[in-house]
Each structure stands twice: as C-alpha cells, then as structure tokens.
PDB file of C-alpha atoms in Angstrom:
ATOM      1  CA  UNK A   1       4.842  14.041 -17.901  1.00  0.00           C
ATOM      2  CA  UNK A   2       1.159  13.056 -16.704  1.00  0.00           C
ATOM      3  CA  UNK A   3       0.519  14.315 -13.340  1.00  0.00           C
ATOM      4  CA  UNK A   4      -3.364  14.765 -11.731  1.00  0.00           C
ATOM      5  CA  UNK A   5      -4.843  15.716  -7.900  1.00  0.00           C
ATOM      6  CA  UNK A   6      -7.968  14.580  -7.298  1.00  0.00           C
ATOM      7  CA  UNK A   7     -10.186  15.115  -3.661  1.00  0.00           C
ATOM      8  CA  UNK A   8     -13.108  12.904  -2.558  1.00  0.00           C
ATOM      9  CA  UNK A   9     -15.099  12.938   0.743  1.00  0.00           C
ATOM     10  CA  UNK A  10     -15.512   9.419   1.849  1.00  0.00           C
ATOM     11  CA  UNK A  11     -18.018   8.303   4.698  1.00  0.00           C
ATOM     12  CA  UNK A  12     -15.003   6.310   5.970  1.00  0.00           C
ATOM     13  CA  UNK A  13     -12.514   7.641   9.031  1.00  0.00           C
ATOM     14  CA  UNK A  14      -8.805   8.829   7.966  1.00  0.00           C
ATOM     15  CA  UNK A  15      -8.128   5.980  10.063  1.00  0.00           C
ATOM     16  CA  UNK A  16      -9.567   3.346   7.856  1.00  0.00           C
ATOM     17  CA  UNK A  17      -8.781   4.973   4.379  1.00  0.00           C
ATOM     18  CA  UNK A  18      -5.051   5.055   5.077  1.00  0.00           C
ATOM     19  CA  UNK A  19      -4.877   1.680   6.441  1.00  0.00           C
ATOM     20  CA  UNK A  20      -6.959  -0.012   3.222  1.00  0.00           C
ATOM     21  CA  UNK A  21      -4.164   2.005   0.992  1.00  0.00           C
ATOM     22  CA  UNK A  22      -1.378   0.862   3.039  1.00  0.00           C
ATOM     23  CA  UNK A  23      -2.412  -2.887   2.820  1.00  0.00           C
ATOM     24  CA  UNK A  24      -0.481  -3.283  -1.191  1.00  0.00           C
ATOM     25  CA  UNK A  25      -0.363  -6.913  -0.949  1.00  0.00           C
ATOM     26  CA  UNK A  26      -4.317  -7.219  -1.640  1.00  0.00           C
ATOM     27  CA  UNK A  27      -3.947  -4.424  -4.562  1.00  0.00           C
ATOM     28  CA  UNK A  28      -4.881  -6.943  -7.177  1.00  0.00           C
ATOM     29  CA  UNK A  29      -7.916  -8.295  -5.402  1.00  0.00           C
ATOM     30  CA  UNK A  30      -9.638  -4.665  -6.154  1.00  0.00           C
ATOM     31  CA  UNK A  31      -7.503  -2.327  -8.416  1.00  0.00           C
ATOM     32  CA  UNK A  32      -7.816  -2.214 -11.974  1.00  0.00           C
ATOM     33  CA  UNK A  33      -5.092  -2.795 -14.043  1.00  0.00           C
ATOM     34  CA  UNK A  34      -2.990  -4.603 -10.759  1.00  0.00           C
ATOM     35  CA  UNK A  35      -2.004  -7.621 -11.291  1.00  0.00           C
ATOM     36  CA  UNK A  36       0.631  -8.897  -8.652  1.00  0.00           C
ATOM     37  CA  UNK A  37       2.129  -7.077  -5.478  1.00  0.00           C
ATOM     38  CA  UNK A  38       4.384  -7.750  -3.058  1.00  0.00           C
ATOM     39  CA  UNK A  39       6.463  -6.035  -0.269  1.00  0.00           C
ATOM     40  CA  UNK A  40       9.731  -7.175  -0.088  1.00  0.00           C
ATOM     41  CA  UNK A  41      11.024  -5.360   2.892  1.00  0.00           C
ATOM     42  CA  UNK A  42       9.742  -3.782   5.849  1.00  0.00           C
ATOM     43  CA  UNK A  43      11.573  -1.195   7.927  1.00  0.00           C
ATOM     44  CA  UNK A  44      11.042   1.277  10.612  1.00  0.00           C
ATOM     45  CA  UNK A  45      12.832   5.106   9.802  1.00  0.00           C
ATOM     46  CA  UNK A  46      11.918   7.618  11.700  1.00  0.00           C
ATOM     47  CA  UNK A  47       8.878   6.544  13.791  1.00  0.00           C
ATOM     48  CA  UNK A  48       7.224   5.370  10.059  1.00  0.00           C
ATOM     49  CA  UNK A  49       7.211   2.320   8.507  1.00  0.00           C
ATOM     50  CA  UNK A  50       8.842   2.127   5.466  1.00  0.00           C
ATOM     51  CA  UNK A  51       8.108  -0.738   2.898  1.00  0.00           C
ATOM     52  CA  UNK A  52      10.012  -1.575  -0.338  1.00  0.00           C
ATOM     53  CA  UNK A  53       7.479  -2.487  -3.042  1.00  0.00           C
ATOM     54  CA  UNK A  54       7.070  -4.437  -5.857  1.00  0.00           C
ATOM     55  CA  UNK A  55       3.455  -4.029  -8.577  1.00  0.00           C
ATOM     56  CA  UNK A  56       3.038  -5.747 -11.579  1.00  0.00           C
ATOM     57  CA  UNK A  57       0.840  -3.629 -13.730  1.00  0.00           C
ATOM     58  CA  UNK A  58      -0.920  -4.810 -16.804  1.00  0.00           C
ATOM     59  CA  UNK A  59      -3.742  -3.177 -19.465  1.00  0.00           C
ATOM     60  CA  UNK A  60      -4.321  -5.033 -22.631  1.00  0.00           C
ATOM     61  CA  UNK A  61      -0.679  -6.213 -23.859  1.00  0.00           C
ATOM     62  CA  UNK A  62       1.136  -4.230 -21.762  1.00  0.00           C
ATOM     63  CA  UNK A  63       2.769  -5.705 -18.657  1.00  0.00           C
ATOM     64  CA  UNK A  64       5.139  -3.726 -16.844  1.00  0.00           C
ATOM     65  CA  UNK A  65       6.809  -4.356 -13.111  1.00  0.00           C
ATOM     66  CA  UNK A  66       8.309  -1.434 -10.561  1.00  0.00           C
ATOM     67  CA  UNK A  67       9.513  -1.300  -7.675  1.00  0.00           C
ATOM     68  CA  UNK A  68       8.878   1.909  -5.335  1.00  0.00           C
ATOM     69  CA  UNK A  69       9.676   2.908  -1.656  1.00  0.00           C
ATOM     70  CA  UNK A  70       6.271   3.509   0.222  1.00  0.00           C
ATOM     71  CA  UNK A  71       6.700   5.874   3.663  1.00  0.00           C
ATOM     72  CA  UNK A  72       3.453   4.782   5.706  1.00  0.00           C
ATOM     73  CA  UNK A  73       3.191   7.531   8.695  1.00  0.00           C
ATOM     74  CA  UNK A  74       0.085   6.602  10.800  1.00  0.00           C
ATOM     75  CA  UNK A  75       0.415   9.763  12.860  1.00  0.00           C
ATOM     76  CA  UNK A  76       0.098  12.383   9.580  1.00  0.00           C
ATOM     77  CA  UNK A  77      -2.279  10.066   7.839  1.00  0.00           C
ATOM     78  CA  UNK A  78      -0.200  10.161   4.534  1.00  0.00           C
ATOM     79  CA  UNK A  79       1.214   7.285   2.090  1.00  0.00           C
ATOM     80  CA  UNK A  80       4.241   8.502  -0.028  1.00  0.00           C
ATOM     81  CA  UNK A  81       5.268   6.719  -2.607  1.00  0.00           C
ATOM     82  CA  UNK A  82       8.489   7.184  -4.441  1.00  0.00           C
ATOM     83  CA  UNK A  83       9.919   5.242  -7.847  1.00  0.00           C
ATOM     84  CA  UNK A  84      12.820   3.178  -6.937  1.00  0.00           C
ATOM     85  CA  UNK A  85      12.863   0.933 -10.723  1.00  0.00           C
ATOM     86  CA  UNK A  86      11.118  -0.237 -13.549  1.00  0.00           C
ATOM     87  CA  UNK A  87       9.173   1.401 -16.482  1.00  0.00           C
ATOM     88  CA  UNK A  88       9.375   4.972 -15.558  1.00  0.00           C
ATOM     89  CA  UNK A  89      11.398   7.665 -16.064  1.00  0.00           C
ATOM     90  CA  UNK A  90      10.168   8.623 -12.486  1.00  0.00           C
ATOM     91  CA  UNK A  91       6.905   7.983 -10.499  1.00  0.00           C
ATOM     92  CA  UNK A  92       5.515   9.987  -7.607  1.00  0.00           C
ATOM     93  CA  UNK A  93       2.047   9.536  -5.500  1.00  0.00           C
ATOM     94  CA  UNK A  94       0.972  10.896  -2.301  1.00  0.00           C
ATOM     95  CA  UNK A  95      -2.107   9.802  -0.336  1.00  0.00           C
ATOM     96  CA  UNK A  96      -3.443  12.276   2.533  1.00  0.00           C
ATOM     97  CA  UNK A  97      -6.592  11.165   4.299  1.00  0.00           C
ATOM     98  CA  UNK A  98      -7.896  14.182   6.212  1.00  0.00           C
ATOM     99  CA  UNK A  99     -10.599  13.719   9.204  1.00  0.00           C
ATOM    100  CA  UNK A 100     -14.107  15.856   8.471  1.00  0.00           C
ATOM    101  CA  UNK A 101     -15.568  17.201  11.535  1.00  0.00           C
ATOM    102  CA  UNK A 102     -19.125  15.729  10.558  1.00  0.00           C
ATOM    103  CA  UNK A 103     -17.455  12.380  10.316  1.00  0.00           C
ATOM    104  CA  UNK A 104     -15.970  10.814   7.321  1.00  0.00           C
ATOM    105  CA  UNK A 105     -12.851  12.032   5.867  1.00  0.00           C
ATOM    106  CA  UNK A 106     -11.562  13.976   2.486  1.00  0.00           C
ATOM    107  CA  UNK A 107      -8.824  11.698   0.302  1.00  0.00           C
ATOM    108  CA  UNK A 108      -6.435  13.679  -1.407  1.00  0.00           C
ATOM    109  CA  UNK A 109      -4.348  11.757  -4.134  1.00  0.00           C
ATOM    110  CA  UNK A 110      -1.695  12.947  -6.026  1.00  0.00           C
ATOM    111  CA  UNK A 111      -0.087  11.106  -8.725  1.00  0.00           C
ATOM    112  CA  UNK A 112       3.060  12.431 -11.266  1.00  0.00           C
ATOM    113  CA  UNK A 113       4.833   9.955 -13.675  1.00  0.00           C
ATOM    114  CA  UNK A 114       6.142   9.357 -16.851  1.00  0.00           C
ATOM    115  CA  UNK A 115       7.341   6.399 -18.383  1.00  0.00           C
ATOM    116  CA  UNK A 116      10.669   5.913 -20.331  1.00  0.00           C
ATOM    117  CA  UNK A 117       9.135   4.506 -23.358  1.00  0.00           C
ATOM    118  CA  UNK A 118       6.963   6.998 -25.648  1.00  0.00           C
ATOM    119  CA  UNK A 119       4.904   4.483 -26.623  1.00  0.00           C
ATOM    120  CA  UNK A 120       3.835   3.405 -23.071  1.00  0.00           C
ATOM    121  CA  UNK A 121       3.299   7.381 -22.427  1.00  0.00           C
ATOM    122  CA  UNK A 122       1.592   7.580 -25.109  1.00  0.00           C
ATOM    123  CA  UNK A 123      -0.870   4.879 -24.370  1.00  0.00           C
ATOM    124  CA  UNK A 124      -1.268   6.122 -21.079  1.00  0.00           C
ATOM    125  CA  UNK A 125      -1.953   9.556 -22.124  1.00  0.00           C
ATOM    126  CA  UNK A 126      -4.737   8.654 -23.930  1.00  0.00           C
ATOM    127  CA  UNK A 127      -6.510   6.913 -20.979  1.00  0.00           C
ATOM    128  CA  UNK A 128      -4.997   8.319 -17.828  1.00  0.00           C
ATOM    129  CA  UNK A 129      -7.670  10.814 -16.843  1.00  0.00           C
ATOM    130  CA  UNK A 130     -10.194   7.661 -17.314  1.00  0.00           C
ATOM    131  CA  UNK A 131      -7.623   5.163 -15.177  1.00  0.00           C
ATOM    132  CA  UNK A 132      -6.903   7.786 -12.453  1.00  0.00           C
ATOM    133  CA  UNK A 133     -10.771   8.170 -11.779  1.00  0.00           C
ATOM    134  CA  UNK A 134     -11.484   4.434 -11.791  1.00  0.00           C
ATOM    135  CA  UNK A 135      -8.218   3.544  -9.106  1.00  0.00           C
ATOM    136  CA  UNK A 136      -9.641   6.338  -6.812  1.00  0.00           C
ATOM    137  CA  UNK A 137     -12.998   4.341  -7.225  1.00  0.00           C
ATOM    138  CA  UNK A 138     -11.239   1.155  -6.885  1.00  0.00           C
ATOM    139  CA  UNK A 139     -10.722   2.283  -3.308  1.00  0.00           C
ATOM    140  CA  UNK A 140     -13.701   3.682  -2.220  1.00  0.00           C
ATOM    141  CA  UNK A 141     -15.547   0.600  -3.252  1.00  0.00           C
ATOM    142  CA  UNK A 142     -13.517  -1.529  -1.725  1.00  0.00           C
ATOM    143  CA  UNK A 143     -13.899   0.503   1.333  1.00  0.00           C
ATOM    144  CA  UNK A 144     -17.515   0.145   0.669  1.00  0.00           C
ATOM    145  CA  UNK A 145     -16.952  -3.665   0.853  1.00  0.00           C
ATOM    146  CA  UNK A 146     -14.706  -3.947   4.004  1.00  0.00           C
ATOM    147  CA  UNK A 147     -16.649  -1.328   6.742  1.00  0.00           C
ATOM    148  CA  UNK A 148     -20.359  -1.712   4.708  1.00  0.00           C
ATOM    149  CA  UNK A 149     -21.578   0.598   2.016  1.00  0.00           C
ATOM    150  CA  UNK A 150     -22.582   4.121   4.527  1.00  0.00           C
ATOM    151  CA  UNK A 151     -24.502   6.910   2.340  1.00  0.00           C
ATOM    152  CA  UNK A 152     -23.032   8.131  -1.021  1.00  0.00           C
ATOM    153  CA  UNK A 153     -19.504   9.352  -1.217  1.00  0.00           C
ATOM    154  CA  UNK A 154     -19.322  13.076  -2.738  1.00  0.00           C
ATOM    155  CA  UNK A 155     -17.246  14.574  -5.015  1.00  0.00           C
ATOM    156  CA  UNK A 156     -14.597  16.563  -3.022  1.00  0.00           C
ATOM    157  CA  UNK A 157     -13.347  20.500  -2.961  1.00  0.00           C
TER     158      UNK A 157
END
C-alpha cells in the first residue's frame, strides 16, 4: 500500500485548478511519467459529470495502462478518481481545490494505490515520495503556463 496527502497554495482560483485537472486528455503534454490518455465515455450522474478514463503510464521499462472512473463536480470543486482496471490491486485519488480569501486557492491531493505485481510496488516504493512531489508540480507549472506565472506558489498547511 503507498498512500500520501499533500497541500499547496496556488496563486490560481479553485476555479481554474479544477478545470486544468479535469482536462486528462492533455495529461501527457505536462505530466511526468504520462504517456497517452483518453476518455472514452462521458456521462452526466447526479448533476456531475462522470468520465470513464483510460492513462498509459510509463517510467524507464515499465509501461502499464488503467482505466479509472473520474467524478468531476464543478459545484464542490473536487475530482475523484476511482480504479476501474489495469495494474493495480486498487487505485484511489481525490483532488479538492479550496478558494483562499486573499485570492488564490489551497490544492489538496490525495493519492492511495498499490499495484498487483511486487515488483512494480516495489519500484514504485522506492521513488513514489519523489514522483508524487513532481506530478503536484507538473500541475502548478502548467498552471503557471496557461493563466501566466503570478508570484511564487507556497508550500501549504
């Protein structure tokens, strides 16, 4: 099991945070590691749209495809992700994008997983704490790239 929370206060709106996260099809333009997405299915459930996924992840000779079920709800400002098939023996993230009231917003990202293979797990576990920072970066400085680079993100609570 690998699991990890990490905060950051972004210069960015909730707004614009959870829409650059919800756009998966340009994942491997910016995120380490991501080398193919696509959605496959789009559906409305519950006022939220609801999008069947598919990521091709790949780090050195590893190359590894899943599929997971991505809950977008605008109003809440939170992207859940859930494991639907592929590598893992299961896969949970969670995205929350929380407005500040000096502008900006606080990211909280949540990630738990663990893969079926020991060796995969294994691999990751020696380089997860390193890979988690650099996807939460991934975002931020693509952020920085789509709205223009504002003054230094902090580290969060």
């Amino acid at each position: 099991m690998t699991a990890a929370h990490q905060t950051r206060d972004v210069p960015y709106s909730a707004d614009q945070m959870f829409e650059l996260v919800a756009d998966i099809e340009r994942y491997p333009s910016f995120l380490p590691w991501c080398a193919g997405a696509r959605v496959r299915k789009r559906e409305t459930e519950g006022g939220n749209e609801v999008l069947t996924a598919d990521l091709i992840v790949a780090y050195k000779v590893f190359r590894e495809q899943f599929t997971s079920r991505v809950t977008l709800d605008r109003t809440a400002r939170i992207v859940d992700v859930h494991y639907v098939q592929g590598p893992f023996k299961y896969l949970a993230n969670k995205w929350e994008f929380e407005p500040l009231p000096e502008g900006g917003s606080r990211i909280h990202f949540f990630i738990d997983f663990e893969f079926r293979s020991v060796t995969l797990q294994k691999l990751m576990n020696g380089v997860f704490s390193k890979a988690f920072s650099r996807m939460m970066q991934a975002f931020i400085d693509h952020a920085d790239e789509l709205y223009g680079k504002q003054p230094t993100s902090s580290p969060g609570a």
